[in-house]
PDB file of C-alpha atoms in Angstrom:
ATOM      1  CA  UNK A 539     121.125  91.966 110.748  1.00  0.00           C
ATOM      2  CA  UNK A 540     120.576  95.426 109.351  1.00  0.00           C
ATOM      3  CA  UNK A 541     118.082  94.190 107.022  1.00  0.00           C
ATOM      4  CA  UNK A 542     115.855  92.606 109.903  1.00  0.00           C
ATOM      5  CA  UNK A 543     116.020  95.834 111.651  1.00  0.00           C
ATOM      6  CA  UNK A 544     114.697  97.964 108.596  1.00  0.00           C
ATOM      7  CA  UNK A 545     112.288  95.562 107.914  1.00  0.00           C
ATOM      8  CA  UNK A 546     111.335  96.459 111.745  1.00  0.00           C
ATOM      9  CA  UNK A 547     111.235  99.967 110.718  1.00  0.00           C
ATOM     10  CA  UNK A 548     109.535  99.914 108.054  1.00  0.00           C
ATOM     11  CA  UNK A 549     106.339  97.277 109.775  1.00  0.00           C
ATOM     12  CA  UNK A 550     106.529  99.338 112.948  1.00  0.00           C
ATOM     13  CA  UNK A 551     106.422 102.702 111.701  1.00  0.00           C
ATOM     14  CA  UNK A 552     103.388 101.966 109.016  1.00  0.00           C
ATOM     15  CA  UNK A 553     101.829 100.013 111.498  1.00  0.00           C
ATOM     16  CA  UNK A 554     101.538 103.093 113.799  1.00  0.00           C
ATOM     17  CA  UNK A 555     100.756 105.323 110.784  1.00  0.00           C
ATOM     18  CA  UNK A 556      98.544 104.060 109.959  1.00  0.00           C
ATOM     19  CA  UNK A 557      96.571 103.642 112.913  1.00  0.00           C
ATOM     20  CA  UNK A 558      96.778 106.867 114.004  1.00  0.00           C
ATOM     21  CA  UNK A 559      95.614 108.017 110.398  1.00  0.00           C
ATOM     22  CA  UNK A 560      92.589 106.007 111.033  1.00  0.00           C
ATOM     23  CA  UNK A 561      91.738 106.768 114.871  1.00  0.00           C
ATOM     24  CA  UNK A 562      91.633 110.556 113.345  1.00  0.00           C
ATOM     25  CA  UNK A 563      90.174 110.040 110.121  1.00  0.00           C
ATOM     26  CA  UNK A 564      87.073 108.305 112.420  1.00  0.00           C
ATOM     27  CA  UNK A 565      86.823 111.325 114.098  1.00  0.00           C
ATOM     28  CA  UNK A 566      86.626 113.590 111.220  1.00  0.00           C
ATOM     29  CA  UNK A 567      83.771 111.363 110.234  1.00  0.00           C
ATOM     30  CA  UNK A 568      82.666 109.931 106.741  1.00  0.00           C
ATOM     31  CA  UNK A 569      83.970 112.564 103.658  1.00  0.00           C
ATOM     32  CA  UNK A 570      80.581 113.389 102.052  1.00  0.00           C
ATOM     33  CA  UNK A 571      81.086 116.965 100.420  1.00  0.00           C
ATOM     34  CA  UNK A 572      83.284 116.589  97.604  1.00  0.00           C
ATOM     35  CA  UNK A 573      82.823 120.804  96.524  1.00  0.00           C
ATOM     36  CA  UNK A 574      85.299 122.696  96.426  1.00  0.00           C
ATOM     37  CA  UNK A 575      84.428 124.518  99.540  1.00  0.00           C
ATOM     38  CA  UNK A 576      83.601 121.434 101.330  1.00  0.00           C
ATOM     39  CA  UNK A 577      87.131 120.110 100.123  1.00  0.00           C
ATOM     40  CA  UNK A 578      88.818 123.619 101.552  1.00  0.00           C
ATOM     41  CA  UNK A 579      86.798 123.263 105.048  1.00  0.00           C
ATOM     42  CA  UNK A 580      88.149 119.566 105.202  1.00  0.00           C
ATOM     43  CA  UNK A 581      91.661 120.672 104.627  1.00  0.00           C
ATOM     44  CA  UNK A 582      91.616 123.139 107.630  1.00  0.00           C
ATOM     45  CA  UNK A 583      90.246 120.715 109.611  1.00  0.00           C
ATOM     46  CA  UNK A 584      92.935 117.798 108.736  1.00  0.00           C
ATOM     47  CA  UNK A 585      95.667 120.434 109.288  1.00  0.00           C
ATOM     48  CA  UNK A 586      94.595 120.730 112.887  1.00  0.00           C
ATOM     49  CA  UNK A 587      94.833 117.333 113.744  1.00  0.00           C
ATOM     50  CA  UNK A 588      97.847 116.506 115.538  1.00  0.00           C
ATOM     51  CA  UNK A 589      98.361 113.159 115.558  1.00  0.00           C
ATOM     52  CA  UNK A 590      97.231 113.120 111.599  1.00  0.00           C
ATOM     53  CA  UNK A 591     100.437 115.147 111.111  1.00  0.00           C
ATOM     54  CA  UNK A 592     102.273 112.383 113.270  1.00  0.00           C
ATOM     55  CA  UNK A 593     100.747 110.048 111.616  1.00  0.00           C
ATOM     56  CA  UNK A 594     102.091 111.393 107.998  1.00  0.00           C
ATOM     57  CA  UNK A 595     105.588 111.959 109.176  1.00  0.00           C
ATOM     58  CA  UNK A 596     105.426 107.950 110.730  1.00  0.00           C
ATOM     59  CA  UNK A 597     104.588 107.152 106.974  1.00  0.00           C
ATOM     60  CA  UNK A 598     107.820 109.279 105.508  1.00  0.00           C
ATOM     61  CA  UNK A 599     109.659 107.014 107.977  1.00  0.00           C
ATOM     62  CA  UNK A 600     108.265 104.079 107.027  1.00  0.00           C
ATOM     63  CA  UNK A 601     109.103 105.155 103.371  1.00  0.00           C
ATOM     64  CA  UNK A 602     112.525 106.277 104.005  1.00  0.00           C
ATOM     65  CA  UNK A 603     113.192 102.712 105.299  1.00  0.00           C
ATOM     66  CA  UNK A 604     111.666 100.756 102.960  1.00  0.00           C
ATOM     67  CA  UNK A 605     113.855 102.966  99.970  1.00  0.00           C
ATOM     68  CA  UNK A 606     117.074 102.064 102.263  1.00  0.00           C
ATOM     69  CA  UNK A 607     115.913  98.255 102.812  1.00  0.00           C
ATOM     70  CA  UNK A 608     115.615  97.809  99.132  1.00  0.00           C
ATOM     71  CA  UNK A 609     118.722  99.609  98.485  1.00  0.00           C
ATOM     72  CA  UNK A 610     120.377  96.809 100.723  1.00  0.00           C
ATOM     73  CA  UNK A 611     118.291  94.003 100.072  1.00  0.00           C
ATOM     74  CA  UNK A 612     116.340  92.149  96.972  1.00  0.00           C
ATOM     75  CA  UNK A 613     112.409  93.503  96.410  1.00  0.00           C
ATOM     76  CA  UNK A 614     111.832  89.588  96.794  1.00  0.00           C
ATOM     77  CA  UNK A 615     112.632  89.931 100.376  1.00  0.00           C
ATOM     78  CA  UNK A 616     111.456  93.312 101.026  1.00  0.00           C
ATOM     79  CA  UNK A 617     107.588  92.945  99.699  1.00  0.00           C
ATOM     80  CA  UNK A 618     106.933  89.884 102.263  1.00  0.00           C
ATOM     81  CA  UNK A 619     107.947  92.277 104.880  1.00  0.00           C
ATOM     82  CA  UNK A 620     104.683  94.468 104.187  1.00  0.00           C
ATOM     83  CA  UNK A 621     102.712  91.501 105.029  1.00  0.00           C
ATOM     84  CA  UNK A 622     104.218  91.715 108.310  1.00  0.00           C
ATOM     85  CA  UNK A 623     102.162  94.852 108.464  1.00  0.00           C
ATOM     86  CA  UNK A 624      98.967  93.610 107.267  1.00  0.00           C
ATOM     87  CA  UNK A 625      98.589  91.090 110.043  1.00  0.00           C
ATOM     88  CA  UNK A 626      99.611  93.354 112.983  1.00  0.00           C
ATOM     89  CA  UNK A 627      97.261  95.780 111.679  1.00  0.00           C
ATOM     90  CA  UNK A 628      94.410  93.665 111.657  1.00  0.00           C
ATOM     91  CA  UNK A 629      95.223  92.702 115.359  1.00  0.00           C
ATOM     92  CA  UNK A 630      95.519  96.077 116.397  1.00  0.00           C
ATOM     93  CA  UNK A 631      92.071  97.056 114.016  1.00  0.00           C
ATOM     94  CA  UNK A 632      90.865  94.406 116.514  1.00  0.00           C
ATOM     95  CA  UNK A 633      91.872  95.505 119.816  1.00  0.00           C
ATOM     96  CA  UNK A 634      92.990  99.049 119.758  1.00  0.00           C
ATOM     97  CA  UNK A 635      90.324 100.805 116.976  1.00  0.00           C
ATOM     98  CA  UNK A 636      87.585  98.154 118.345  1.00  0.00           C
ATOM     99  CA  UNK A 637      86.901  97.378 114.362  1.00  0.00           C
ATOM    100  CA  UNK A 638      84.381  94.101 114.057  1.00  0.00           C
ATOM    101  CA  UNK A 639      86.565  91.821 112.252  1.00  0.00           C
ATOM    102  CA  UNK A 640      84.214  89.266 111.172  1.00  0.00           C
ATOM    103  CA  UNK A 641      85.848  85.345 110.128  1.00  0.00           C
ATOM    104  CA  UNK A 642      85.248  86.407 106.656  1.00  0.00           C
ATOM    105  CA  UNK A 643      87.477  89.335 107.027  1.00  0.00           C
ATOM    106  CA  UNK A 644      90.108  87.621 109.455  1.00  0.00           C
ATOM    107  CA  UNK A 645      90.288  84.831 106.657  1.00  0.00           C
ATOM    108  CA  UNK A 646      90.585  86.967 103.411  1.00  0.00           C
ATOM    109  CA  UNK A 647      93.432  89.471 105.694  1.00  0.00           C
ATOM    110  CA  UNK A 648      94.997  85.449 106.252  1.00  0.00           C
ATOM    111  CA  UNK A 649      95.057  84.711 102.484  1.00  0.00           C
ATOM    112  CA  UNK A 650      96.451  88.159 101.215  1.00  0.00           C
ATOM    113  CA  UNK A 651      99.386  88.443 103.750  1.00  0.00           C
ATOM    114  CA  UNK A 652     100.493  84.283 102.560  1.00  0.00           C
ATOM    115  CA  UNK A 653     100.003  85.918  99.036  1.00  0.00           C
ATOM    116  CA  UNK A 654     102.086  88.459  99.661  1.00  0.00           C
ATOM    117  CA  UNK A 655     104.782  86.481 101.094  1.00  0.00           C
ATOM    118  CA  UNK A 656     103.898  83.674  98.290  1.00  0.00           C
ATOM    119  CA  UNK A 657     105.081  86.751  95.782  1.00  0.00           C
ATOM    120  CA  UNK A 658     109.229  86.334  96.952  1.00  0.00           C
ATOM    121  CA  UNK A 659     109.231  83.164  95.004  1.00  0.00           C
TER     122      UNK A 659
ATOM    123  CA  UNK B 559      74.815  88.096 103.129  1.00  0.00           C
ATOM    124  CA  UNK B 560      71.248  88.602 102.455  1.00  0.00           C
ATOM    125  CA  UNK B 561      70.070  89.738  98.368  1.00  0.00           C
ATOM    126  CA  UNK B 562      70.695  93.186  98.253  1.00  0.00           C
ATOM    127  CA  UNK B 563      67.480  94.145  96.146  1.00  0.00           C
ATOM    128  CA  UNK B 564      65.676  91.878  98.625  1.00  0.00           C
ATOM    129  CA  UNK B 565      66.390  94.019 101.476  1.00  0.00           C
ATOM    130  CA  UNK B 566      65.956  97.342  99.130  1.00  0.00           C
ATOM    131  CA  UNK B 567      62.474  97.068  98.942  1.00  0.00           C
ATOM    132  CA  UNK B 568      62.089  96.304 102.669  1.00  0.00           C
ATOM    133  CA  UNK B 569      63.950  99.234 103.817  1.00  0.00           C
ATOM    134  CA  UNK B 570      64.678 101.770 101.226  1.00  0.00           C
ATOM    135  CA  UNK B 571      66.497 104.795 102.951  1.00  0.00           C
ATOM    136  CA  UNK B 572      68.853 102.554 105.041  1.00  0.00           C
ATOM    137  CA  UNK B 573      69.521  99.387 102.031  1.00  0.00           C
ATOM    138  CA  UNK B 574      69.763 102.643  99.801  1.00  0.00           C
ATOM    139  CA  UNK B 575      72.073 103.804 102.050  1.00  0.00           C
ATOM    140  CA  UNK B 576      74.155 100.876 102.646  1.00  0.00           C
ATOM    141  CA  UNK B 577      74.398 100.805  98.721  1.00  0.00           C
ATOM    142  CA  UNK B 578      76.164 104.231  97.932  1.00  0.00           C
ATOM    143  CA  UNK B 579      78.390 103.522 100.896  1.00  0.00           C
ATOM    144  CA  UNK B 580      79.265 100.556  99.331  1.00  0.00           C
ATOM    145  CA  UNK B 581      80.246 101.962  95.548  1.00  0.00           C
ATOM    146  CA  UNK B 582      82.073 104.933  97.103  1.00  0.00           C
ATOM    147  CA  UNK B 583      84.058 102.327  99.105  1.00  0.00           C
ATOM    148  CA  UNK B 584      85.025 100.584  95.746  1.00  0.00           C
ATOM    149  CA  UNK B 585      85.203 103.833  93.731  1.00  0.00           C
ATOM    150  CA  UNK B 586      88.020 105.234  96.259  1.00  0.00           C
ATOM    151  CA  UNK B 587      89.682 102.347  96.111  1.00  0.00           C
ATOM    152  CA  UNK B 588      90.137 101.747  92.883  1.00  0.00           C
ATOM    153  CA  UNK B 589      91.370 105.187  92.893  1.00  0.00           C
ATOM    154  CA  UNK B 590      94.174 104.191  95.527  1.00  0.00           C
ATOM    155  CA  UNK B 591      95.222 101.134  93.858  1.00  0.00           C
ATOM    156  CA  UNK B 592      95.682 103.065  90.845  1.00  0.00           C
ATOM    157  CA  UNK B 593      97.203 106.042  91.988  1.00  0.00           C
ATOM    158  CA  UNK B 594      99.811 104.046  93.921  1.00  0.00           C
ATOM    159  CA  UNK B 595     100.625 101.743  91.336  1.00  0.00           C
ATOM    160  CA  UNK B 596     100.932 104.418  88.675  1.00  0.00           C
ATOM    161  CA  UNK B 597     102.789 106.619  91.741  1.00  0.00           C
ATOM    162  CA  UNK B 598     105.355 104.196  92.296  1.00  0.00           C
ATOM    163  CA  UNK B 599     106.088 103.716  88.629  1.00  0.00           C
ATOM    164  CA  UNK B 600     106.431 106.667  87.529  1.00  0.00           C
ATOM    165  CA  UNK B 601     108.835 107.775  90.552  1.00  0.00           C
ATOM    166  CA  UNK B 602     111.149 104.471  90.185  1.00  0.00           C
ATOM    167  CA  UNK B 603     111.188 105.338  86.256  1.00  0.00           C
ATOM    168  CA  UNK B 604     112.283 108.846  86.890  1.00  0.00           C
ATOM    169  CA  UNK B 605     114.737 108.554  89.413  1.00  0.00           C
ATOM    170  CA  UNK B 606     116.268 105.797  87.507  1.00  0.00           C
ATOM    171  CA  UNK B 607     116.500 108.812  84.393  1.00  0.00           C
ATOM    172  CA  UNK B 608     117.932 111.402  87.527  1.00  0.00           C
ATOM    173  CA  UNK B 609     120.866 109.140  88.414  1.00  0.00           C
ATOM    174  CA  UNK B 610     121.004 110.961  92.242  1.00  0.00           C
ATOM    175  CA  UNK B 611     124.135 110.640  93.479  1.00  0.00           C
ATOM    176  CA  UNK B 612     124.384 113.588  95.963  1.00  0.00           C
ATOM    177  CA  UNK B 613     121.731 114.280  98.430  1.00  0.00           C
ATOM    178  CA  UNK B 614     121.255 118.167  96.239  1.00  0.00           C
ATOM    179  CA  UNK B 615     120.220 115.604  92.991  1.00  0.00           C
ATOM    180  CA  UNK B 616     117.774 114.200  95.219  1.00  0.00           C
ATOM    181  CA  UNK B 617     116.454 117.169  95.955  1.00  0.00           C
ATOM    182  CA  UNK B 618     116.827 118.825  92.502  1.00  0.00           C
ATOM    183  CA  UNK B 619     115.248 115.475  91.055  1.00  0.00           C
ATOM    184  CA  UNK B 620     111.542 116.286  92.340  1.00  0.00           C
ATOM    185  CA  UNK B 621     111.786 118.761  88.989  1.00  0.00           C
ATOM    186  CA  UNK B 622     112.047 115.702  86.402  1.00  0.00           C
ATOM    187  CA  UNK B 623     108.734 115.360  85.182  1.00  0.00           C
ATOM    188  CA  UNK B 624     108.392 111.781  85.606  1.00  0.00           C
ATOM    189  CA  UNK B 625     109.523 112.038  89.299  1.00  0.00           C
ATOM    190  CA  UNK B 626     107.398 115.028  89.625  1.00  0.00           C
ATOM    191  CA  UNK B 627     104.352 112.898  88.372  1.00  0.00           C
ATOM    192  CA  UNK B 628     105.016 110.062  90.524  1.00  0.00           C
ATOM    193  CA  UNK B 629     105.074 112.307  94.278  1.00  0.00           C
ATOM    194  CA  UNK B 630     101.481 114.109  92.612  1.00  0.00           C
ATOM    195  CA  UNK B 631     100.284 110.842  92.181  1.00  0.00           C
ATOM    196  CA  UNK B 632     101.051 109.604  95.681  1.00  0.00           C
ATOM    197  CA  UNK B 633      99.838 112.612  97.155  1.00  0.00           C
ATOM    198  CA  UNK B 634      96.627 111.838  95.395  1.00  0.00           C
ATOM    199  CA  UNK B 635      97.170 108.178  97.060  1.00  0.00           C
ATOM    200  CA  UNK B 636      98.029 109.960 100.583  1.00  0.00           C
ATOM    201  CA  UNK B 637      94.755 111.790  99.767  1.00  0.00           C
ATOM    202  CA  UNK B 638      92.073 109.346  98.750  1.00  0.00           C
ATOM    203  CA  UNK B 639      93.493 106.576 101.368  1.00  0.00           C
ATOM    204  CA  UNK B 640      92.745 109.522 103.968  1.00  0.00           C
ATOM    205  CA  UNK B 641      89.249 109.875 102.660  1.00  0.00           C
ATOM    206  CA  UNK B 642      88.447 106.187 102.514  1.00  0.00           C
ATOM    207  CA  UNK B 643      89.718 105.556 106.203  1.00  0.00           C
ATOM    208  CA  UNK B 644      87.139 108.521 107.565  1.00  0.00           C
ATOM    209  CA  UNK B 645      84.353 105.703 107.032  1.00  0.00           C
ATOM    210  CA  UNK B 646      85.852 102.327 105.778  1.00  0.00           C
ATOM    211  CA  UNK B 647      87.791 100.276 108.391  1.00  0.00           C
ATOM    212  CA  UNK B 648      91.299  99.852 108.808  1.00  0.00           C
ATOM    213  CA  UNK B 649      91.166  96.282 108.651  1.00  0.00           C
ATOM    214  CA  UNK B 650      88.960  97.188 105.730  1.00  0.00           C
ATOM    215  CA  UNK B 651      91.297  99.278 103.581  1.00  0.00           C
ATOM    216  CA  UNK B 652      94.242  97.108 104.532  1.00  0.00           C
ATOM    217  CA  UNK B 653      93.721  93.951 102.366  1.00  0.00           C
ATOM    218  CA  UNK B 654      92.041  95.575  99.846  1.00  0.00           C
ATOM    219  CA  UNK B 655      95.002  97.902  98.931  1.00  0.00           C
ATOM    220  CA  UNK B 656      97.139  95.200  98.798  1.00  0.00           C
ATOM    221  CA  UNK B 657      95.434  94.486  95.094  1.00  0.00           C
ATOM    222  CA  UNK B 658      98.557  96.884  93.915  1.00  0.00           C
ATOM    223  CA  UNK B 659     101.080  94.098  94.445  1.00  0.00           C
ATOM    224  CA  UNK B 660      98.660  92.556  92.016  1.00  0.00           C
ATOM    225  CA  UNK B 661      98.557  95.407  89.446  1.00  0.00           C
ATOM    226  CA  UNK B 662     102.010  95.600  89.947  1.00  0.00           C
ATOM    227  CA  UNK B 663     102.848  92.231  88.956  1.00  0.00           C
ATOM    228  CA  UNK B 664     100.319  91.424  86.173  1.00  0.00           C
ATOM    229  CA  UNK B 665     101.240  94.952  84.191  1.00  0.00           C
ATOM    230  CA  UNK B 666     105.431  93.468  84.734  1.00  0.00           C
ATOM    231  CA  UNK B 667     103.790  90.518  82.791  1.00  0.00           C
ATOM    232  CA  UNK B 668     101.595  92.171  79.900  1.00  0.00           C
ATOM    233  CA  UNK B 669     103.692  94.798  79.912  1.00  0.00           C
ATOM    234  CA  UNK B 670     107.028  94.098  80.431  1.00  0.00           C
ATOM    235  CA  UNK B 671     106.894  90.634  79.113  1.00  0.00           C
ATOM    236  CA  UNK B 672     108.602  89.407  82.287  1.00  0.00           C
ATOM    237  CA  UNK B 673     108.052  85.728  83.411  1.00  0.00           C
ATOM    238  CA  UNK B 674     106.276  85.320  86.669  1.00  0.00           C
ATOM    239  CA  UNK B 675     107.169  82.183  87.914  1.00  0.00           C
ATOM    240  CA  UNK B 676     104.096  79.905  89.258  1.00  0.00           C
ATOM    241  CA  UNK B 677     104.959  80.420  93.356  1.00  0.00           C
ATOM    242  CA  UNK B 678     104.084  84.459  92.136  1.00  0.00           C
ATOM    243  CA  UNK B 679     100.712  83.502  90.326  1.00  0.00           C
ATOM    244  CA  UNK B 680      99.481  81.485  93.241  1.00  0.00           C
ATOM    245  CA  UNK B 681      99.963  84.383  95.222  1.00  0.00           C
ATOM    246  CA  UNK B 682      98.592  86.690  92.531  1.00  0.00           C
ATOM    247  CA  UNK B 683      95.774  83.924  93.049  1.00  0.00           C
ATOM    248  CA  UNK B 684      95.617  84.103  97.120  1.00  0.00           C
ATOM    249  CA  UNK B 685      95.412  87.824  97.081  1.00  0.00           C
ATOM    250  CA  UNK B 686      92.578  88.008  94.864  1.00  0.00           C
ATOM    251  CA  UNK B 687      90.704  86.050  96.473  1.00  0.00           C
ATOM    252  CA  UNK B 688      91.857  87.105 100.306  1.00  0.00           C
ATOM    253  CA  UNK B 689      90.791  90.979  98.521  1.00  0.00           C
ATOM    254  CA  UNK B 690      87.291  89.140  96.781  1.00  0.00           C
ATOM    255  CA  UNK B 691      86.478  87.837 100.957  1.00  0.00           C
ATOM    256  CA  UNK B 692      87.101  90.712 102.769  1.00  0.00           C
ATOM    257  CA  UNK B 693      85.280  93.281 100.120  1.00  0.00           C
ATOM    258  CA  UNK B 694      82.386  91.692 100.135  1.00  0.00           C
ATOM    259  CA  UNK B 695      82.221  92.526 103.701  1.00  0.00           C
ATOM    260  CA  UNK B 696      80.903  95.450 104.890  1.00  0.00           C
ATOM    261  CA  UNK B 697      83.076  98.662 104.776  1.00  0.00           C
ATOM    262  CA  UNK B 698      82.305 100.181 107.935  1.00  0.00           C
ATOM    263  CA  UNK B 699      81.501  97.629 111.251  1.00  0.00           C
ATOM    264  CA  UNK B 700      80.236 100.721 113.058  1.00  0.00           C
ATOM    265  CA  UNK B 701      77.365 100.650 111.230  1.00  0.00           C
ATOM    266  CA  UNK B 702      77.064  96.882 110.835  1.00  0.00           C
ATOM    267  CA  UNK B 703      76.790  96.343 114.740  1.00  0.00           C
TER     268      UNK B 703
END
């Protein structure tokens, strides 16, 4: 039982990481100056981003579970559970970030997340 | 997918375009394959040296070098994943990232000399390819549409 719910934890909160990392990260617009005053100016603007910082402290959670889930539970069932993730964040690519998620893309997501799960064997 | 060079010499600024966007898409994520993979290694080997057992070790244990290595490197992961998401799609970045469980797996092998038994290679085998489909689509559908 306490394994299903950390493997909840740990799918919901990268799920939502990561999510919010990329609604900001769209906002902040393609990284093109890679100088090191270009790389300053980009740091101030990250740290101003709320939900970025949400979205970092989601991923410590999501971290802090998975350590704990593997602590309880083999690697062989903790891996598949990222694939968990995978899927749901294609979905949510598709209807919450409004990403064009061609059948290409919806078939090679398809194929990593079975490989994933294929890896518990 | 039409011939890149093809569609270079119709439209030069925009194919040209399309082309850098393209290598610094695979060039950052090579970089957060890598850094996780190397991240995650290097903090499982150290804290395996540390031997926490109170929460002060655990805190203490970010000066062993090898643990030390491992959080720099997934601050560099944090870092570069960032980057790539501020143009590349989530859906995107997702599958392709999963090529670590891959890295992970094949070094155990070469490295480690472990057996991987054949269920693991045919997912080894799906990933690859699932990773192959959807990164030879293009990064960014914003600028597809």
């Amino acid at each position: 039982m306490i394994r299903w719910l950390l493997v909840l934890g740990v799918v919901a909160s990268t799920v939502v990481g990561d999510v919010l990392q990329s609604i900001e990260m769209k906002k902040v617009g393609e990284v093109e100056d890679f100088t090191a005053s270009g790389l300053t100016r980009l740091a101030r603007t990250l740290a101003r981003r709320k939900l970025l910082i949400l979205a970092i402290f989601f991923m410590a959670i999501s971290f802090a579970c998975f350590m704990i889930l593997v602590s309880v539970a083999d690697l062989s069932f903790a891996v598949p559970a990222t694939a968990a993730s995978l899927v749901a964040e294609t979905i949510l690519a598709r209807i919450l970030l409004q990403e064009h998620v061609s059948p290409r893309r919806w078939m090679g997501a398809a194929l990593v997340a079975s490989g994933v799960v294929l890896l518990a064997f | 997918m039409p011939d890149p060079r093809a569609a270079l010499a119709q439209s030069p600024p925009e194919a040209a375009g399309h082309h850098r966007l393209r290598w610094k898409t695979y060039l950052f994520a090579t970089v957060v394959v890598l850094s996780a993979v190397l991240g995650n290694t290097a903090l499982a080997h150290g804290m395996k040296a540390v031997d926490a057992a109170s929460p002060a070790q655990y805190v203490t244990a970010i000066f062993h070098p090898w643990v030390a290595l491992g959080v720099g490197l997934l601050i560099l992961w944090l870092l570069t994943r960032m980057t790539l998401l501020s143009w590349a799609d989530l859906s995107f970045v997702m599958p392709i990232t999963a090529l670590d469980y891959v890295l992970t797996g094949v070094s155990g092998w070469l490295v480690l000399n472990e057996q991987l038994p054949p269920a693991r290679w045919a997912g080894i085998a799906l990933i690859v390819a699932g990773v192959a489909l959807v990164g030879s689509t293009h990064p960014s559908s914003g600028r597809a549409r």
